Amino acid sequence: MLKEAEEHLRQYFGYDRFLDGQEKIIDKVLQHKRVMGIMPTGGGKSVCYQIPSLIHDGITIVISPLISLMKDQVDEVREAGLSATYINSSLSYEETRDRMKGLQNKEYSLLYLAPERLGHTEFLKQLKNVPVSLIAIDEAHCLSQWGHDFRPSYMDIPKFLDFVGKDISVLALTATATPQVATDICRALSIPDEDVVKTGFARKNLTFSVVKGQDRDAYTIDYVKKHRGQPGIIYATTRKEVERLHQRLEKENIQAEKYHGGMGADERASGQERFVYDEVDVMVATTAFGMGINKSNVRFVLHAQMPRNIESYYQEAGRAGRDGAESDCVLLFAPQDIQTHQFLIDQSRLDDQRKENEYQKLRQMVNYCHSEDCLQNQILSYFGDVAEEPCGICLHCTDNRSLQDVTRDAQMVFSCVKRMRERYGKTLVTQVLTGSSNQKIRQFRLNTLSTYGLLKKQPQKNVTEFIDFLVAHEYLALSEGAYPVLKLANRALDVLQGKAKVMKKETLVAKTTFNEDPLFEEMRQLRLSLAKQHEIAPYMVFSDQTLKELCTYLPESEPEMLKIKGIGQQKLETFGHEFLEVMKRYKTEAQQEKV
Ligand code: ADP
Ligand code: ZN
């Protein structure tokens, strides 16, 4: 049967070989076992139930938490030639009834289902007449209260499994399970230890960076400008922050959409659609955005603030590069983010034990931001995965910025904070150091301090940034509240006494990554227009990775085109011809230029 699975992989999905873990999982599923697959985002989890759905006699039910994702998922597998449908609350009574009939008549082999349905007696009654072979549970971590995205409706799944019968295969899938969460899932679904298939968690096409002690807005704007033409998500912690950042970008003439829970459903949906359909490159959003999209060509995910734990971070950052092409994940850290999350946890309705659990996760997130080790490997070890060597591409693995001794400047800042009795905020400290003489300074007689004007040769902006750096590296602390006040931390005392030095790396600048290949650009345009014709998202036509391979190998015929990764029989028939035309023209033009 595995041979058959391999043939389906080639024919429907256009891939020659299984990815790590896929074969093992499919083999177990075909043997009617209960299996758990823990694979990273982009690891190819969907194929693990889609291929069995082609082989099994009965239907495959896929339980998936987000309604907005379902239509896309179904469109996507239909493009590949599978017969699929979905049932959730967005359908009318008649539509649901027709689809249930279709299922009874074996018109579909795949059914995507919202977990809320599992409690409907009417649905369960109708399902009695549908032969089911496999139940796949996507985002299975939603089952665990220790996970970062617990959903009460997932608690109905074990009962549902009893309802459909004992000998049906079950496949739980997740990309973000800590060992604790994995154990929880296995217990709830009666999955034996030996049927847990865990692949490496590493995402080899993602480069991780943490940017600290810099002006975050300036970095973000610079970054987006340098990545023109590339789809990316900017995550912010609060709605207010999304609004603010979105406005900032617009002021810079950067086109961006926004998404957060405070917006109307229509406005949210249209923004999301423009982003998914490649009509606008940048999406500024709270973490409410993303679970509901499957867009595979997200080239960067930039976190404008630190997320609350590593699970959320890896899941959000992991939305970059699902197609396997190189992508960036940048986290902009500032110490006040810690206070924001502490506040949010504190205000939450969690019980004490779970609050403590959240605080602990937050501390691990902060450690990630402060460490100097390989960033990818730190994430892996959080998930209980051991990496043999550093990733080689993250900021820490490639950092060759030189170190500067800034001890003297730091001492001046520290003594100024001390002279000001640790009672003022960043702005006033900067003004004193640069010798500005506004009314407030005169009123508080701060111009009489011995540290007044010590750094007057430097622009205020540089001094502010330097203070940010000192805060980020915990020489200075900011008090809580609406008007945070600068205080000296223990590290600063050592520096003041000459016992320790302060070393600073050069400021981190974003790298430019325009796409300079005119053929790739032309193919992207063709993909966009075909997508519009077929009313699907561009990445469903072909992924960025497939376009890149086409640009590299320039196939000249349909059989040659079938050898390209991601091109199966049905897609070849639907889209092959027009891409072949573009490549042919390109080749002729290139040859004419040579002559
Ligand atoms: P996940 O759900 O694990 O995040 P997906 O199922 O969306 O991942 O798959 C991610 C990408 O990998 C998709 O573009 C998919 O077509 C591709 N893919 C799946 N299986 C293979 C394979 N065997 N070889 C190459 N690419 C694959
Ligand atoms: Zn690394």
Coordinates of C-alpha atoms and ligand atoms in Angstrom, one line a residue:
M1 CA 0.0 0.0 0.0
L2 CA 2.9 2.3 0.6
K3 CA 3.8 2.0 -3.1
E4 CA 0.3 3.2 -3.9
A5 CA 0.8 6.1 -1.5
E6 CA 4.0 7.1 -3.3
E7 CA 2.3 7.0 -6.6
H8 CA -0.4 9.3 -5.3
L9 CA 2.2 11.7 -3.9
R10 CA 3.6 12.0 -7.4
Q11 CA 0.4 12.1 -9.4
Y12 CA -1.6 14.5 -7.2
F13 CA 1.0 16.6 -5.4
G14 CA 3.9 16.5 -7.8
Y15 CA 6.6 15.3 -5.3
D16 CA 9.0 12.4 -5.8
R17 CA 9.8 11.6 -2.3
F18 CA 8.2 11.7 1.1
L19 CA 9.4 14.3 3.6
D20 CA 10.7 13.2 7.0
G21 CA 8.0 11.4 8.9
Q22 CA 5.3 11.3 6.2
E23 CA 5.9 7.7 5.2
K24 CA 6.0 6.4 8.7
I25 CA 2.8 8.2 9.6
I26 CA 0.9 7.1 6.5
D27 CA 2.0 3.5 7.0
K28 CA 0.6 3.5 10.5
V29 CA -2.6 5.2 9.4
L30 CA -3.1 2.6 6.7
Q31 CA -2.8 -0.1 9.3
H32 CA -5.8 1.5 11.2
K33 CA -3.7 2.7 14.2
R34 CA -4.1 5.7 16.4
V35 CA -1.1 7.9 15.6
M36 CA 0.3 11.2 16.5
G37 CA 2.5 13.2 14.2
I38 CA 4.6 16.1 15.6
M39 CA 6.2 17.9 12.7
P40 CA 7.2 21.5 12.1
T41 CA 5.0 23.9 10.2
G42 CA 5.7 23.4 6.5
G43 CA 6.7 19.8 7.3
G44 CA 4.0 18.4 5.1
K45 CA 1.4 17.3 7.7
S46 CA -1.7 17.6 5.4
V47 CA -0.4 14.9 3.0
C48 CA -0.4 12.5 5.9
Y49 CA -4.2 12.3 5.8
Q50 CA -4.8 13.5 2.2
I51 CA -3.1 10.5 0.7
P52 CA -4.8 7.9 3.0
S53 CA -8.1 9.6 2.0
L54 CA -7.3 8.5 -1.6
I55 CA -6.7 4.9 -0.5
H56 CA -9.2 4.2 2.2
D57 CA -12.7 3.1 1.3
G58 CA -14.5 5.3 3.7
I59 CA -14.2 9.1 4.1
T60 CA -11.5 11.0 6.0
I61 CA -12.7 13.6 8.5
V62 CA -10.3 16.4 9.3
I63 CA -11.1 18.3 12.4
S64 CA -9.7 21.8 12.2
P65 CA -10.2 24.7 14.6
L66 CA -10.6 27.7 12.3
I67 CA -13.5 28.1 10.0
S68 CA -11.9 30.7 7.9
L69 CA -9.2 28.3 6.9
M70 CA -11.5 25.6 5.7
K71 CA -12.6 27.0 2.4
D72 CA -9.0 27.6 1.4
Q73 CA -8.0 24.1 2.4
V74 CA -10.7 22.6 0.4
D75 CA -10.0 24.8 -2.6
E76 CA -6.4 23.8 -2.4
V77 CA -6.9 20.1 -2.4
R78 CA -9.5 20.4 -5.1
E79 CA -6.9 22.1 -7.3
A80 CA -4.7 19.0 -6.8
G81 CA -7.6 16.8 -7.9
L82 CA -9.0 15.4 -4.6
S83 CA -12.7 15.4 -3.9
A84 CA -13.3 17.4 -0.7
T85 CA -15.8 19.5 1.1
Y86 CA -16.3 21.2 4.5
I87 CA -19.0 21.6 7.0
N88 CA -19.1 24.5 9.5
S89 CA -21.4 27.2 10.8
S90 CA -20.8 29.4 7.7
L91 CA -23.1 27.1 5.7
S92 CA -26.9 27.3 5.5
Y93 CA -29.0 24.4 6.7
E94 CA -29.7 23.4 3.0
E95 CA -26.0 23.5 2.1
T96 CA -25.1 21.3 5.1
R97 CA -27.9 18.8 4.2
D98 CA -26.7 18.6 0.6
R99 CA -23.1 18.0 1.6
M100 CA -24.2 15.3 4.1
K101 CA -26.1 13.6 1.3
G102 CA -23.0 13.9 -0.9
L103 CA -21.0 12.2 1.8
Q104 CA -23.5 9.4 2.1
N105 CA -23.3 8.9 -1.7
K106 CA -19.5 8.8 -1.6
E107 CA -19.1 12.0 -3.6
Y108 CA -16.3 13.1 -1.4
S109 CA -13.4 11.4 0.2
L110 CA -12.4 14.3 2.5
L111 CA -14.5 16.2 5.0
Y112 CA -13.1 19.2 6.8
L113 CA -15.1 19.8 10.0
A114 CA -15.3 22.4 12.7
P115 CA -15.0 20.9 16.2
E116 CA -18.2 22.6 17.3
R117 CA -20.1 20.2 15.1
L118 CA -19.1 17.2 17.2
G119 CA -21.7 18.1 19.8
H120 CA -24.6 18.4 17.3
T121 CA -27.0 15.4 17.7
E122 CA -28.5 16.0 14.2
F123 CA -25.0 15.9 12.6
L124 CA -24.1 12.7 14.5
K125 CA -27.3 11.1 13.5
Q126 CA -26.7 11.7 9.8
L127 CA -23.1 10.6 10.1
K128 CA -24.2 7.2 11.1
N129 CA -24.9 6.5 7.4
V130 CA -21.5 7.6 6.3
P131 CA -18.6 5.1 6.3
V132 CA -15.6 6.8 8.1
S133 CA -12.1 5.4 7.8
L134 CA -9.9 8.1 9.3
I135 CA -10.2 11.0 11.7
A136 CA -7.4 13.5 11.5
I137 CA -7.1 16.1 14.1
D138 CA -5.3 19.2 13.0
E139 CA -3.7 21.6 15.6
A140 CA -4.1 18.8 18.1
H141 CA -2.3 20.9 20.8
C142 CA -5.7 22.7 21.1
L143 CA -6.7 19.7 23.2
S144 CA -4.3 20.4 26.0
Q145 CA -4.9 22.9 28.8
W146 CA -1.1 23.3 29.0
G147 CA -0.8 24.3 25.4
H148 CA -0.9 27.9 24.3
D149 CA -4.2 27.6 22.4
F150 CA -6.6 25.5 24.4
R151 CA -10.1 25.1 22.8
P152 CA -12.9 23.7 24.9
S153 CA -14.6 22.3 21.8
Y154 CA -11.6 20.0 21.3
M155 CA -12.7 18.3 24.5
D156 CA -15.5 16.7 22.6
I157 CA -13.1 14.8 20.4
P158 CA -12.5 11.7 22.6
K159 CA -16.3 11.1 22.9
F160 CA -16.7 11.5 19.2
L161 CA -14.0 8.9 18.6
D162 CA -15.9 6.5 20.8
F163 CA -19.0 7.3 18.8
V164 CA -17.6 6.5 15.4
G165 CA -16.2 3.3 16.5
K166 CA -13.0 1.6 17.7
D167 CA -11.3 0.3 14.6
I168 CA -11.0 3.6 12.8
S169 CA -7.6 5.2 12.3
V170 CA -7.0 8.4 14.2
L171 CA -4.2 10.9 13.3
A172 CA -3.4 13.8 15.7
L173 CA -1.2 16.4 14.1
T174 CA 0.6 19.4 15.6
A175 CA 3.6 21.6 15.2
T176 CA 3.8 23.0 18.6
A177 CA 3.8 20.4 21.3
T178 CA 6.1 20.6 24.3
P179 CA 6.7 17.1 25.8
Q180 CA 4.0 18.0 28.4
V181 CA 1.4 18.8 25.8
A182 CA 2.3 15.7 23.7
T183 CA 1.7 13.5 26.7
D184 CA -1.7 15.2 27.3
I185 CA -2.8 14.6 23.7
C186 CA -1.8 10.9 23.7
R187 CA -3.7 10.3 27.0
A188 CA -6.8 12.0 25.7
L189 CA -6.9 10.1 22.4
S190 CA -5.4 6.8 23.6
I191 CA -2.4 6.9 21.3
P192 CA 0.3 4.5 22.4
D193 CA 3.9 5.8 22.8
E194 CA 5.2 3.8 20.0
D195 CA 2.8 5.4 17.6
V196 CA 4.1 8.9 18.1
V197 CA 6.1 10.0 15.1
K198 CA 8.2 13.0 15.8
T199 CA 10.4 14.6 13.2
G200 CA 13.0 17.3 13.7
F201 CA 11.4 20.6 14.6
A202 CA 14.0 22.6 12.8
R203 CA 12.9 24.9 10.0
K204 CA 16.0 25.0 7.8
N205 CA 14.7 27.7 5.5
L206 CA 14.0 30.2 8.3
T207 CA 16.6 32.7 9.6
F208 CA 15.9 33.9 13.2
S209 CA 17.0 37.2 14.6
V210 CA 16.4 39.2 17.8
V211 CA 16.9 43.0 17.6
K212 CA 17.4 44.7 20.9
G213 CA 18.0 48.2 22.1
Q214 CA 17.1 49.9 18.8
D215 CA 14.4 52.2 17.7
R216 CA 11.8 49.6 16.7
D217 CA 9.7 51.8 14.4
A218 CA 12.8 52.9 12.4
Y219 CA 13.9 49.3 12.1
T220 CA 10.5 48.1 10.9
I221 CA 10.2 50.9 8.3
D222 CA 13.6 50.3 7.0
Y223 CA 13.1 46.5 6.9
V224 CA 9.8 46.7 5.0
K225 CA 11.3 49.2 2.5
K226 CA 14.1 46.8 1.8
H227 CA 11.8 43.9 1.3
R228 CA 9.5 45.5 -1.2
G229 CA 7.6 43.1 -3.3
Q230 CA 7.7 40.4 -0.7
P231 CA 4.7 39.3 1.4
G232 CA 5.2 39.6 5.2
I233 CA 3.4 39.8 8.5
I234 CA 4.1 42.3 11.3
Y235 CA 2.7 41.1 14.6
A236 CA 1.9 43.5 17.4
T237 CA 0.7 42.7 20.9
T238 CA -2.3 45.0 21.1
R239 CA -5.0 46.4 18.8
K240 CA -3.8 49.9 19.6
E241 CA -0.3 49.1 18.6
V242 CA -1.6 47.5 15.3
E243 CA -3.4 50.8 14.5
R244 CA -0.4 52.9 15.4
L245 CA 2.1 50.9 13.4
H246 CA -0.3 50.7 10.4
Q247 CA -0.6 54.5 10.4
R248 CA 3.2 54.9 10.7
L249 CA 3.7 52.7 7.6
E250 CA 1.1 54.6 5.7
K251 CA 2.8 57.8 6.5
E252 CA 5.9 56.3 4.9
N253 CA 3.9 55.5 1.8
I254 CA 4.0 51.8 2.5
Q255 CA 0.9 50.0 1.5
A256 CA -0.3 47.7 4.3
E257 CA -3.4 46.0 5.6
K258 CA -4.3 45.6 9.2
Y259 CA -6.2 43.0 11.2
H260 CA -7.3 42.8 14.8
G261 CA -10.3 41.8 16.9
G262 CA -11.7 45.3 17.2
M263 CA -12.4 45.6 13.5
G264 CA -15.6 44.6 11.8
A265 CA -15.8 41.1 10.2
D266 CA -16.1 42.5 6.7
E267 CA -13.2 44.8 7.0
R268 CA -11.0 42.1 8.4
A269 CA -12.0 39.6 5.7
S270 CA -11.3 42.0 2.9
G271 CA -7.9 43.0 4.3
Q272 CA -7.0 39.3 4.8
E273 CA -8.1 38.5 1.2
R274 CA -6.0 41.3 -0.3
F275 CA -3.0 39.9 1.6
V276 CA -3.6 36.3 0.8
Y277 CA -4.2 37.1 -2.9
D278 CA -0.9 39.0 -3.2
E279 CA -2.6 42.3 -3.7
V280 CA -0.8 44.0 -0.8
D281 CA 2.5 42.9 0.7
V282 CA 2.3 43.8 4.3
M283 CA -0.1 42.8 7.0
V284 CA 0.0 44.4 10.4
A285 CA -1.9 42.3 12.9
T286 CA -2.5 41.0 16.4
T287 CA -2.0 37.3 16.8
A288 CA -5.7 36.8 16.0
F289 CA -4.4 36.8 12.5
G290 CA -2.7 33.8 10.9
M291 CA -4.3 30.6 12.2
G292 CA -6.9 31.2 9.6
I293 CA -4.6 31.5 6.6
N294 CA -2.6 29.0 4.7
K295 CA -0.6 31.4 2.6
S296 CA 2.6 29.6 1.8
N297 CA 4.7 32.4 0.3
V298 CA 5.0 34.6 3.4
R299 CA 8.6 35.8 3.1
F300 CA 9.0 37.4 6.6
V301 CA 7.4 37.6 10.0
L302 CA 8.4 40.5 12.1
H303 CA 7.3 40.7 15.7
A304 CA 7.1 44.4 16.7
Q305 CA 7.0 43.2 20.3
M306 CA 8.0 40.1 22.1
P307 CA 5.3 37.4 22.2
R308 CA 4.2 35.8 25.4
N309 CA 5.9 32.5 25.0
I310 CA 8.1 30.4 22.7
E311 CA 5.2 28.2 21.5
S312 CA 3.3 31.2 20.3
Y313 CA 6.4 32.7 18.8
Y314 CA 7.4 29.6 16.9
Q315 CA 3.9 29.2 15.6
E316 CA 3.6 32.8 14.5
A317 CA 7.1 33.1 13.1
G318 CA 6.6 29.7 11.5
R319 CA 4.0 31.1 9.2
A320 CA 6.9 32.4 7.2
G321 CA 8.3 30.1 4.5
R322 CA 5.8 27.2 4.5
D323 CA 6.7 26.6 0.9
G324 CA 10.3 25.8 1.9
A325 CA 11.8 29.0 0.3
E326 CA 14.2 31.1 2.4
S327 CA 12.4 33.4 4.8
D328 CA 13.1 35.7 7.8
C329 CA 11.8 35.8 11.3
V330 CA 12.7 38.9 13.3
L331 CA 11.8 39.7 16.9
L332 CA 12.1 43.3 18.0
F333 CA 12.7 43.2 21.8
A334 CA 12.3 45.9 24.4
P335 CA 12.2 45.3 28.2
Q336 CA 8.7 47.0 28.6
D337 CA 7.3 44.0 26.6
I338 CA 7.9 41.9 29.7
Q339 CA 5.7 44.2 31.8
T340 CA 2.9 44.1 29.2
H341 CA 2.7 40.4 29.3
Q342 CA 3.0 40.2 33.1
F343 CA 0.1 42.5 33.3
L344 CA -1.9 40.5 30.8
I345 CA -1.3 37.2 32.6
D346 CA -2.1 38.9 35.9
Q347 CA -5.4 40.2 34.6
S348 CA -6.4 36.9 32.9
R349 CA -8.9 34.5 34.5
L350 CA -6.5 31.6 34.8
D351 CA -6.2 29.8 38.1
D352 CA -3.0 30.2 40.1
Q353 CA -1.3 27.1 38.9
R354 CA -1.8 28.0 35.2
K355 CA -0.8 31.6 35.8
E356 CA 2.5 30.3 37.3
N357 CA 2.8 28.1 34.2
E358 CA 2.4 31.2 32.0
Y359 CA 4.9 33.2 34.0
Q360 CA 7.4 30.4 33.6
K361 CA 6.9 30.3 29.8
L362 CA 7.3 34.1 29.7
R363 CA 10.7 33.8 31.5
Q364 CA 11.8 31.3 28.9
M365 CA 10.8 33.7 26.1
V366 CA 12.8 36.5 27.8
N367 CA 15.8 34.2 28.1
Y368 CA 15.5 33.5 24.3
C369 CA 15.8 37.3 23.7
H370 CA 18.8 37.6 25.9
S371 CA 20.9 34.6 25.0
E372 CA 23.8 34.6 22.6
D373 CA 23.4 31.0 21.4
C374 CA 22.0 29.7 18.2
L375 CA 18.4 31.0 18.1
Q376 CA 16.9 28.1 16.2
N377 CA 18.5 25.6 18.6
Q378 CA 17.1 27.3 21.6
I379 CA 13.6 27.0 20.2
L380 CA 14.3 23.3 19.5
S381 CA 15.5 22.6 23.0
Y382 CA 12.3 24.2 24.4
F383 CA 10.3 21.6 22.5
G384 CA 12.5 18.8 23.8
D385 CA 14.4 18.4 20.5
V386 CA 18.2 18.1 20.5
A387 CA 20.1 19.6 17.6
E388 CA 23.5 18.3 16.7
E389 CA 24.9 21.5 15.5
P390 CA 24.1 25.2 15.3
C391 CA 21.8 26.2 12.5
G392 CA 24.4 28.3 10.8
I393 CA 22.0 30.9 9.5
C394 CA 20.4 32.7 12.5
L395 CA 21.6 36.1 13.7
H396 CA 23.8 34.6 16.4
C397 CA 25.3 32.0 14.1
T398 CA 26.3 34.6 11.5
D399 CA 26.9 37.6 13.6
N400 CA 30.3 39.2 12.8
R401 CA 29.5 42.7 13.8
S402 CA 32.5 44.2 15.7
L403 CA 32.3 45.1 19.4
Q404 CA 32.9 48.6 20.6
D405 CA 33.9 49.6 24.2
V406 CA 31.3 52.1 25.3
T407 CA 32.1 52.0 29.0
R408 CA 32.8 55.7 29.3
D409 CA 29.5 56.8 27.7
A410 CA 27.7 54.3 29.8
Q411 CA 29.2 55.6 33.0
M412 CA 28.1 59.1 32.1
V413 CA 24.5 57.9 31.6
F414 CA 24.6 55.9 34.9
S415 CA 25.9 58.8 36.9
C416 CA 23.4 61.1 35.4
V417 CA 20.5 58.8 36.3
K418 CA 22.0 58.6 39.8
R419 CA 22.3 62.4 40.1
M420 CA 18.7 62.7 39.0
R421 CA 17.9 60.4 41.9
E422 CA 16.3 57.8 39.7
R423 CA 13.2 59.9 39.5
Y424 CA 12.9 60.7 35.8
G425 CA 12.2 59.0 32.5
K426 CA 14.2 58.5 29.3
T427 CA 13.3 61.8 27.7
L428 CA 14.5 64.0 30.6
V429 CA 17.6 62.0 31.2
T430 CA 18.5 62.4 27.5
Q431 CA 17.8 66.2 27.6
V432 CA 20.1 66.6 30.7
L433 CA 22.9 64.6 29.1
T434 CA 22.7 66.6 25.8
G435 CA 22.4 69.9 27.7
S436 CA 19.1 71.0 26.4
S437 CA 17.6 74.0 28.2
N438 CA 13.8 73.7 28.0
Q439 CA 11.5 75.0 30.7
K440 CA 11.2 71.8 32.6
I441 CA 14.9 71.4 33.0
R442 CA 15.2 74.9 34.3
Q443 CA 12.1 74.5 36.5
F444 CA 13.6 71.4 38.2
R445 CA 17.1 73.0 38.2
L446 CA 18.5 70.0 36.4
N447 CA 20.9 72.3 34.5
T448 CA 22.9 72.7 37.7
L449 CA 23.8 69.0 37.8
S450 CA 27.4 68.0 37.2
T451 CA 26.3 65.6 34.5
Y452 CA 24.4 68.3 32.6
G453 CA 25.6 68.4 29.0
L454 CA 28.1 65.6 29.3
L455 CA 27.1 64.1 26.0
K456 CA 26.2 67.4 24.2
K457 CA 28.2 66.4 21.2
Q458 CA 25.8 63.7 20.3
P459 CA 22.4 64.1 18.8
Q460 CA 19.5 63.4 21.2
K461 CA 18.3 60.5 19.0
N462 CA 21.6 58.7 19.5
V463 CA 21.6 59.2 23.3
T464 CA 18.0 57.9 23.5
E465 CA 19.0 54.8 21.4
F466 CA 21.9 54.3 23.7
I467 CA 19.7 54.4 26.7
D468 CA 17.4 51.8 25.0
F469 CA 20.5 49.6 24.5
L470 CA 21.4 49.9 28.2
V471 CA 17.8 49.0 29.2
A472 CA 17.7 46.1 26.8
H473 CA 20.9 44.7 28.3
E474 CA 19.6 45.3 31.8
Y475 CA 22.1 47.9 33.0
L476 CA 19.1 50.2 33.5
A477 CA 15.6 49.3 34.6
L478 CA 12.3 51.0 33.8
S479 CA 9.8 51.3 36.5
E480 CA 6.2 50.1 35.9
G481 CA 3.3 52.5 35.2
A482 CA 2.3 55.1 32.7
Y483 CA 5.4 57.2 33.2
P484 CA 8.3 54.7 33.5
V485 CA 11.3 56.1 35.4
L486 CA 14.9 55.0 34.8
K487 CA 16.7 53.2 37.6
L488 CA 20.1 51.7 37.9
A489 CA 20.3 47.9 37.9
N490 CA 23.1 46.0 39.7
R491 CA 25.0 45.5 36.5
A492 CA 25.4 49.3 36.2
L493 CA 26.9 49.6 39.7
D494 CA 29.8 47.3 38.7
V495 CA 30.4 49.5 35.6
L496 CA 30.3 52.7 37.7
Q497 CA 32.9 51.2 40.1
G498 CA 35.1 50.2 37.1
K499 CA 34.6 46.5 37.8
A500 CA 33.0 45.7 34.4
K501 CA 33.0 47.0 30.9
V502 CA 30.1 47.7 28.6
M503 CA 30.6 46.4 25.0
K504 CA 28.2 47.2 22.2
K505 CA 27.8 45.7 18.8
E506 CA 27.2 47.9 15.7
T507 CA 23.5 48.7 15.1
L508 CA 21.8 45.9 13.2
V509 CA 20.6 46.9 9.8
A510 CA 18.1 45.0 7.7
K511 CA 19.5 43.4 4.6
T512 CA 18.0 44.2 1.2
T513 CA 16.3 41.4 -0.6
F514 CA 14.6 42.7 -3.7
N515 CA 13.8 40.1 -6.2
E516 CA 15.9 40.9 -9.2
D517 CA 15.0 38.1 -11.5
P518 CA 12.8 39.5 -14.2
L519 CA 11.6 36.0 -15.2
F520 CA 10.5 35.2 -11.6
E521 CA 8.6 38.5 -11.6
E522 CA 6.9 37.7 -14.8
M523 CA 5.9 34.3 -13.6
R524 CA 4.6 35.8 -10.4
Q525 CA 2.4 38.2 -12.5
L526 CA 1.1 35.2 -14.6
R527 CA 0.4 33.3 -11.4
L528 CA -1.6 36.3 -10.1
S529 CA -3.7 36.6 -13.2
L530 CA -4.4 32.8 -13.3
A531 CA -5.3 32.9 -9.7
K532 CA -7.8 35.6 -10.3
Q533 CA -9.4 33.7 -13.2
H534 CA -9.8 30.6 -11.1
E535 CA -10.8 32.5 -8.0
I536 CA -8.1 31.0 -5.8
A537 CA -5.1 32.4 -4.0
P538 CA -1.8 32.7 -6.1
Y539 CA 0.1 30.2 -3.9
M540 CA -2.5 27.6 -4.8
V541 CA -1.6 27.8 -8.4
F542 CA 2.1 27.2 -7.7
S543 CA 4.3 27.9 -4.7
D544 CA 7.2 30.3 -4.7
Q545 CA 9.4 27.3 -4.5
T546 CA 7.9 25.8 -7.6
L547 CA 8.2 29.1 -9.5
K548 CA 11.9 29.2 -8.5
E549 CA 12.5 25.7 -9.8
L550 CA 10.8 26.6 -13.0
C551 CA 13.1 29.7 -13.4
T552 CA 16.1 27.5 -12.8
Y553 CA 15.3 24.5 -14.9
L554 CA 13.3 26.1 -17.7
P555 CA 11.4 23.0 -18.7
E556 CA 10.4 23.0 -22.4
S557 CA 7.6 20.4 -22.4
E558 CA 4.8 19.1 -20.3
P559 CA 6.6 15.8 -19.3
E560 CA 9.6 17.9 -18.3
M561 CA 7.4 20.2 -16.3
L562 CA 6.0 17.3 -14.3
K563 CA 9.5 16.7 -12.9
I564 CA 9.4 20.0 -11.1
K565 CA 8.6 19.8 -7.4
G566 CA 4.9 20.7 -6.7
I567 CA 3.5 20.1 -10.2
G568 CA 1.1 17.1 -10.3
Q569 CA -1.1 15.9 -13.1
Q570 CA -4.1 18.1 -12.5
K571 CA -2.1 21.3 -12.0
L572 CA -0.1 20.6 -15.2
E573 CA -3.3 20.3 -17.2
T574 CA -4.8 23.4 -15.7
F575 CA -1.8 25.8 -15.7
G576 CA 1.1 24.2 -17.4
H577 CA 0.5 25.5 -20.9
E578 CA 0.7 29.2 -20.0
F579 CA 3.8 28.9 -17.9
L580 CA 5.5 27.0 -20.8
E581 CA 4.7 29.9 -23.1
V582 CA 6.3 32.4 -20.8
M583 CA 9.5 30.3 -20.5
K584 CA 9.7 29.7 -24.2
R585 CA 9.5 33.4 -24.9
Y586 CA 12.0 34.2 -22.3
K587 CA 14.5 31.6 -23.7
T588 CA 14.1 33.0 -27.2
E589 CA 14.6 36.6 -26.1
A590 CA 17.7 35.5 -24.1
Q591 CA 19.2 33.9 -27.1
Q592 CA 18.5 36.9 -29.4
E593 CA 20.3 39.1 -26.9
K594 CA 23.3 36.8 -27.1
V595 CA 23.4 36.9 -30.9
Ligands
ADP1 P1 2.1 21.7 7.5 O1 0.6 21.5 7.5 O2 2.9 20.7 8.1 O3 2.5 23.1 7.9 P2 1.7 21.5 4.7 O4 0.9 20.2 4.7 O5 0.9 22.7 4.4 O6 2.5 21.6 6.0 O7 2.8 21.4 3.6 C1 3.8 22.4 3.5 C2 4.3 22.4 2.0 O8 5.1 21.2 1.8 C3 3.2 22.4 1.0 O9 3.5 23.4 0.0 C4 3.2 21.0 0.5 O10 2.8 20.9 -0.8 C5 4.7 20.6 0.6 N1 4.9 19.2 0.6 C6 4.2 18.2 1.2 N2 4.7 17.0 1.0 C7 5.9 17.2 0.3 C8 6.9 16.3 -0.2 N3 6.8 15.0 0.0 N4 7.9 16.8 -0.9 C9 8.0 18.2 -1.0 N5 7.1 19.0 -0.6 C10 6.0 18.6 0.1
ZN2 ZN 21.8 29.5 14.6

